[in-house]
């Protein structure tokens, strides 16, 4: 047992009733609880008793757990409450789960992204569960007049064996809710876990499969209007004027006006990335009518000048941001990147004497990898509901990061934060895109202007062309080999538009005496942001493809080669800033080797391996492809994962499978190009997404058994699959793939995709 | 604007809309049946899949004028409380991640199994290929279709 101090996360213990006076406490009835199973489950109680911000218990013993973080599909709405339920020591079948709305006074870190939900929620959630349990035990001790340490709990039942007294949690809840919060509580031993580590079904599963309204786009209230937006046609352009009369006569159209997302004096924060700060809004009686009007709107656009603004950075520092003018092209991006690849970059890490080693090398291998901009393409397009009247605002929308948009909303609306309630909708996908929530500000400004509730919906074309994209990247790897094919030095020079993908202190840094890492970047007015495993989603593919080619050149098995490097990093690491644990890294390689029967590959099956560490978790993957009727088919993918304790194993496997499919899809097809600032793809007819036929026929996700604290899963399985696929395709076709997307190159080799 | 008499999930409904309005938006905005989802508007993603006389169709490009007289079934009408074998299989395999595309996936799968109760892997892949799942739950979708086919 571990004792933890509850003062560490005191705000978790604010009771709902304590907040009701100050906040706007709205009850969203359609978000009301859903039961995981009907089997012998308790019905709704007559009264709830709040034990802390996360937990309320009914007089009949039913439990409601609040899931604090926004849900975008990683199933934290099930797994975070599982952690609470474990320490509360309740029966999962009597648990209702509700999505908490945005209450920074009550909850820590209501942010979904960076694969941090479970990792950072682990201790606060366990503590909240254990504290509620301790209060129930204290209530029983008081009622029964027995020492608290003689009372045991199990599945929602309190028991004092010596006196034969027994009660369910509901019987003690009203008294427990009045007790002082203990200063210290004991957490369970991992070996005593009954819920964590046992697969639980998605608490919203039934609602999803029966089409219940779960998403912001499904929301409707009496008197609600609908809005569409019209944004500049190209990056580097802005609104000059628009002709209101071009749409005002159209059926169902109520108003047309422009909105500015930011007030002039507003200092943007890091997540205030907004594609087009000024847009035109069309308001009307139905989605279809405003979408028709959108096509008819006559507007004039002009080239935007260079803009400069201050952006608040982390730790109170502010940055000067310059957005260049001009209409950018993919072809000119490529030629500018080619110049940067040739020139020296900024040295980010240097160990030993890499230049000297390259001079004396018998052989130098140099390869350059690249990948294009990517659009997130969440299935639910950007949208938001807002109801702004006078000095009060209710915003209900898909956001990964309510905390980062609250300040923007307050500034742009001129309404104090305490009068703004952000309610958290289930998101139809996020992938990083919804960490940037200017769609909420847009909807709020539209509602403020018309003083009525409104639902603003982007078309797919808006969503794809008004993006906060994954940047385009490049990485050049060089290896110096001696005459016996021993590796002398490694050099990586990586960059992108507008950011570098380099993580200079990650593997293989630390495993090599002579290592050089350089970085470069080129500014752009195309907006970029987090995309599932930012930077790692490119650099992993480049690095792990290069290591594969290097292993081949050195005559080594690709897994053994990596294990040798990791052994060096473990036993005699170079440098002190290496941000990975070589043992855990090697562990996933060993596990994937075993699970994929690496040494007994079948004939006609072409295998590629890759391993990567990011977002605190370790992953190795093996991809098997076969060529059938001139068509590359991904037959199997084996993944080995070390993310510490796994909360919800089947759901974790689902997340891993999805990340692998996503990676294979983006490796084969993902691409957004620009022509004079205009995105060249606007919908799924041209932007190719992976579909059922191209998905692997089998995926196995294996977890390393671990008692380490849990780390995240949303991202870590995504980056390594790019190289595992490319290395496998190399075996199948004899060609290395240095550029993404891969499918067009396969087609040149008469392989159909 | 014009009046249309519709049969949706076994119920008669009347709406007064522009004849060009796609069934998707009639369902979502006028009839509050929001289980059918907007994804692309050009019949490329399958999120808006409904049944028209038992066949899976994309409702985002189907004008309401073409739906009069047909039996329309949406995800809300597939079963009373999610007890259709396809919905049950979806829960058994815990298919959804974000869940946004799943109503469309389920409607496509239900129509497939209606006309072909024992589809091969290839037939499942072909039938489901028009439905994009951005979260990549394709393997679970395929497994769930197989499970449902055994229970039909």
Tab-separated table of C-alpha atoms in Angstrom, chain A residues 72-73 75 200-202 205-206 208-213 215 217-218 220 226 286-289 291 375-381 426-429 431 455 457-461 531-532 650 653-655 657-659 661-662 666 683-685 689-699, chain B residues 1 18 20-22 25 28-32 34-42 44-45 47 60 75-76 78-82 87-88 90-103 105-106 122 124-126 128-142:
chain	number	residue	atom	x	y	z
A	72	UNK	CA	-12.348	12.037	-28.682
A	73	UNK	CA	-12.290	8.306	-29.073
A	75	UNK	CA	-12.049	5.776	-24.487
A	200	UNK	CA	-14.609	-3.050	-19.660
A	201	UNK	CA	-16.862	-2.115	-22.545
A	202	UNK	CA	-17.159	1.482	-23.722
A	205	UNK	CA	-21.262	1.849	-26.597
A	206	UNK	CA	-25.019	1.419	-26.627
A	208	UNK	CA	-23.202	5.085	-30.160
A	209	UNK	CA	-24.626	2.025	-31.896
A	210	UNK	CA	-28.198	3.231	-31.521
A	211	UNK	CA	-27.498	6.721	-32.900
A	212	UNK	CA	-28.175	8.760	-29.772
A	213	UNK	CA	-27.204	12.452	-29.878
A	215	UNK	CA	-21.904	15.066	-30.472
A	217	UNK	CA	-23.264	18.642	-34.173
A	218	UNK	CA	-26.332	16.746	-32.893
A	220	UNK	CA	-30.524	21.508	-30.909
A	226	UNK	CA	-27.860	27.530	-38.147
A	286	UNK	CA	-31.415	25.229	-41.565
A	287	UNK	CA	-28.021	23.768	-42.365
A	288	UNK	CA	-28.944	23.100	-45.983
A	289	UNK	CA	-30.142	26.648	-46.553
A	291	UNK	CA	-24.844	25.855	-47.131
A	375	UNK	CA	-5.083	17.287	-42.944
A	376	UNK	CA	-6.601	15.806	-39.801
A	377	UNK	CA	-9.927	15.022	-41.453
A	378	UNK	CA	-11.859	14.184	-38.311
A	379	UNK	CA	-15.076	12.501	-39.403
A	380	UNK	CA	-17.145	15.074	-37.555
A	381	UNK	CA	-16.316	18.384	-39.233
A	426	UNK	CA	-17.985	13.852	-27.331
A	427	UNK	CA	-15.781	14.555	-30.339
A	428	UNK	CA	-16.085	12.801	-33.675
A	429	UNK	CA	-12.319	12.456	-33.722
A	431	UNK	CA	-6.093	13.745	-33.620
A	455	UNK	CA	-25.114	25.859	-34.374
A	457	UNK	CA	-21.148	23.696	-39.002
A	458	UNK	CA	-18.191	23.612	-41.370
A	459	UNK	CA	-18.654	21.772	-44.645
A	460	UNK	CA	-16.095	19.050	-45.309
A	461	UNK	CA	-14.481	21.449	-47.747
A	531	UNK	CA	-1.277	15.944	-35.372
A	532	UNK	CA	-1.246	12.536	-33.654
A	650	UNK	CA	-9.273	-4.575	-24.930
A	653	UNK	CA	-5.716	-2.891	-28.095
A	654	UNK	CA	-8.465	-1.105	-30.052
A	655	UNK	CA	-6.542	2.162	-29.759
A	657	UNK	CA	-5.150	-1.185	-33.913
A	658	UNK	CA	-6.589	2.173	-34.922
A	659	UNK	CA	-3.232	3.931	-34.714
A	661	UNK	CA	-4.438	1.526	-39.505
A	662	UNK	CA	-4.151	5.316	-39.392
A	666	UNK	CA	-1.222	8.088	-44.076
A	683	UNK	CA	-12.952	16.422	-49.888
A	684	UNK	CA	-12.661	12.632	-49.715
A	685	UNK	CA	-13.047	12.210	-53.485
A	689	UNK	CA	-8.254	7.916	-46.740
A	690	UNK	CA	-7.522	4.322	-45.844
A	691	UNK	CA	-10.587	2.146	-46.249
A	692	UNK	CA	-11.693	-1.325	-45.231
A	693	UNK	CA	-9.994	-3.077	-48.177
A	694	UNK	CA	-6.587	-1.559	-47.469
A	695	UNK	CA	-6.607	-2.223	-43.746
A	696	UNK	CA	-4.357	-5.032	-42.495
A	697	UNK	CA	-6.033	-8.423	-42.399
A	698	UNK	CA	-4.788	-9.025	-38.882
A	699	UNK	CA	-3.352	-6.886	-36.082
B	1	UNK	CA	-40.865	24.861	-50.423
B	18	UNK	CA	-37.165	22.836	-50.602
B	20	UNK	CA	-33.696	19.725	-53.372
B	21	UNK	CA	-32.993	19.345	-49.654
B	22	UNK	CA	-31.051	16.129	-49.069
B	25	UNK	CA	-30.667	17.413	-43.539
B	28	UNK	CA	-31.193	16.005	-38.848
B	29	UNK	CA	-32.623	19.521	-38.878
B	30	UNK	CA	-36.349	18.987	-39.399
B	31	UNK	CA	-37.106	15.634	-37.769
B	32	UNK	CA	-34.469	15.575	-35.004
B	34	UNK	CA	-29.493	13.055	-35.676
B	35	UNK	CA	-28.063	9.528	-35.590
B	36	UNK	CA	-27.479	9.834	-39.339
B	37	UNK	CA	-24.275	11.823	-39.647
B	38	UNK	CA	-22.879	14.489	-41.943
B	39	UNK	CA	-19.360	13.620	-43.061
B	40	UNK	CA	-18.580	14.814	-46.564
B	41	UNK	CA	-21.764	15.808	-48.414
B	42	UNK	CA	-20.636	14.037	-51.611
B	44	UNK	CA	-17.740	9.527	-50.287
B	45	UNK	CA	-17.577	8.651	-46.600
B	47	UNK	CA	-21.458	8.497	-42.443
B	60	UNK	CA	-26.410	13.414	-48.153
B	75	UNK	CA	-30.150	4.060	-37.232
B	76	UNK	CA	-32.862	5.087	-34.763
B	78	UNK	CA	-32.982	-0.228	-36.985
B	79	UNK	CA	-34.197	-1.560	-33.634
B	80	UNK	CA	-36.045	-0.277	-30.581
B	81	UNK	CA	-33.127	-0.301	-28.159
B	82	UNK	CA	-30.035	-1.368	-30.005
B	87	UNK	CA	-25.712	-3.417	-33.088
B	88	UNK	CA	-25.252	-6.218	-30.559
B	90	UNK	CA	-20.794	-3.896	-32.494
B	91	UNK	CA	-21.073	-3.761	-28.695
B	92	UNK	CA	-19.674	-7.252	-28.224
B	93	UNK	CA	-16.556	-6.315	-30.212
B	94	UNK	CA	-16.477	-2.861	-28.596
B	95	UNK	CA	-15.946	-1.460	-32.086
B	96	UNK	CA	-16.291	2.316	-31.715
B	97	UNK	CA	-13.564	4.738	-30.858
B	98	UNK	CA	-14.910	8.226	-31.517
B	99	UNK	CA	-18.133	6.632	-32.735
B	100	UNK	CA	-19.051	9.237	-35.322
B	101	UNK	CA	-18.999	6.983	-38.403
B	102	UNK	CA	-20.450	3.915	-36.694
B	103	UNK	CA	-24.138	4.517	-37.394
B	105	UNK	CA	-21.114	1.522	-40.785
B	106	UNK	CA	-23.902	-0.342	-38.969
B	122	UNK	CA	-14.013	-10.273	-49.491
B	124	UNK	CA	-17.592	-7.787	-46.355
B	125	UNK	CA	-14.599	-5.728	-47.474
B	126	UNK	CA	-16.318	-4.747	-50.708
B	128	UNK	CA	-17.936	-1.837	-46.251
B	129	UNK	CA	-15.369	-0.084	-48.433
B	130	UNK	CA	-17.525	2.995	-48.928
B	131	UNK	CA	-17.589	3.779	-45.206
B	132	UNK	CA	-14.557	5.636	-43.874
B	133	UNK	CA	-13.572	5.157	-40.247
B	134	UNK	CA	-10.970	7.801	-39.432
B	135	UNK	CA	-10.157	6.051	-36.146
B	136	UNK	CA	-9.286	2.891	-38.098
B	137	UNK	CA	-11.619	0.382	-36.447
B	138	UNK	CA	-11.891	-1.616	-39.660
B	139	UNK	CA	-10.779	-4.945	-38.210
B	140	UNK	CA	-13.355	-4.803	-35.448
B	141	UNK	CA	-15.998	-3.763	-37.947
B	142	UNK	CA	-15.210	-6.817	-40.049
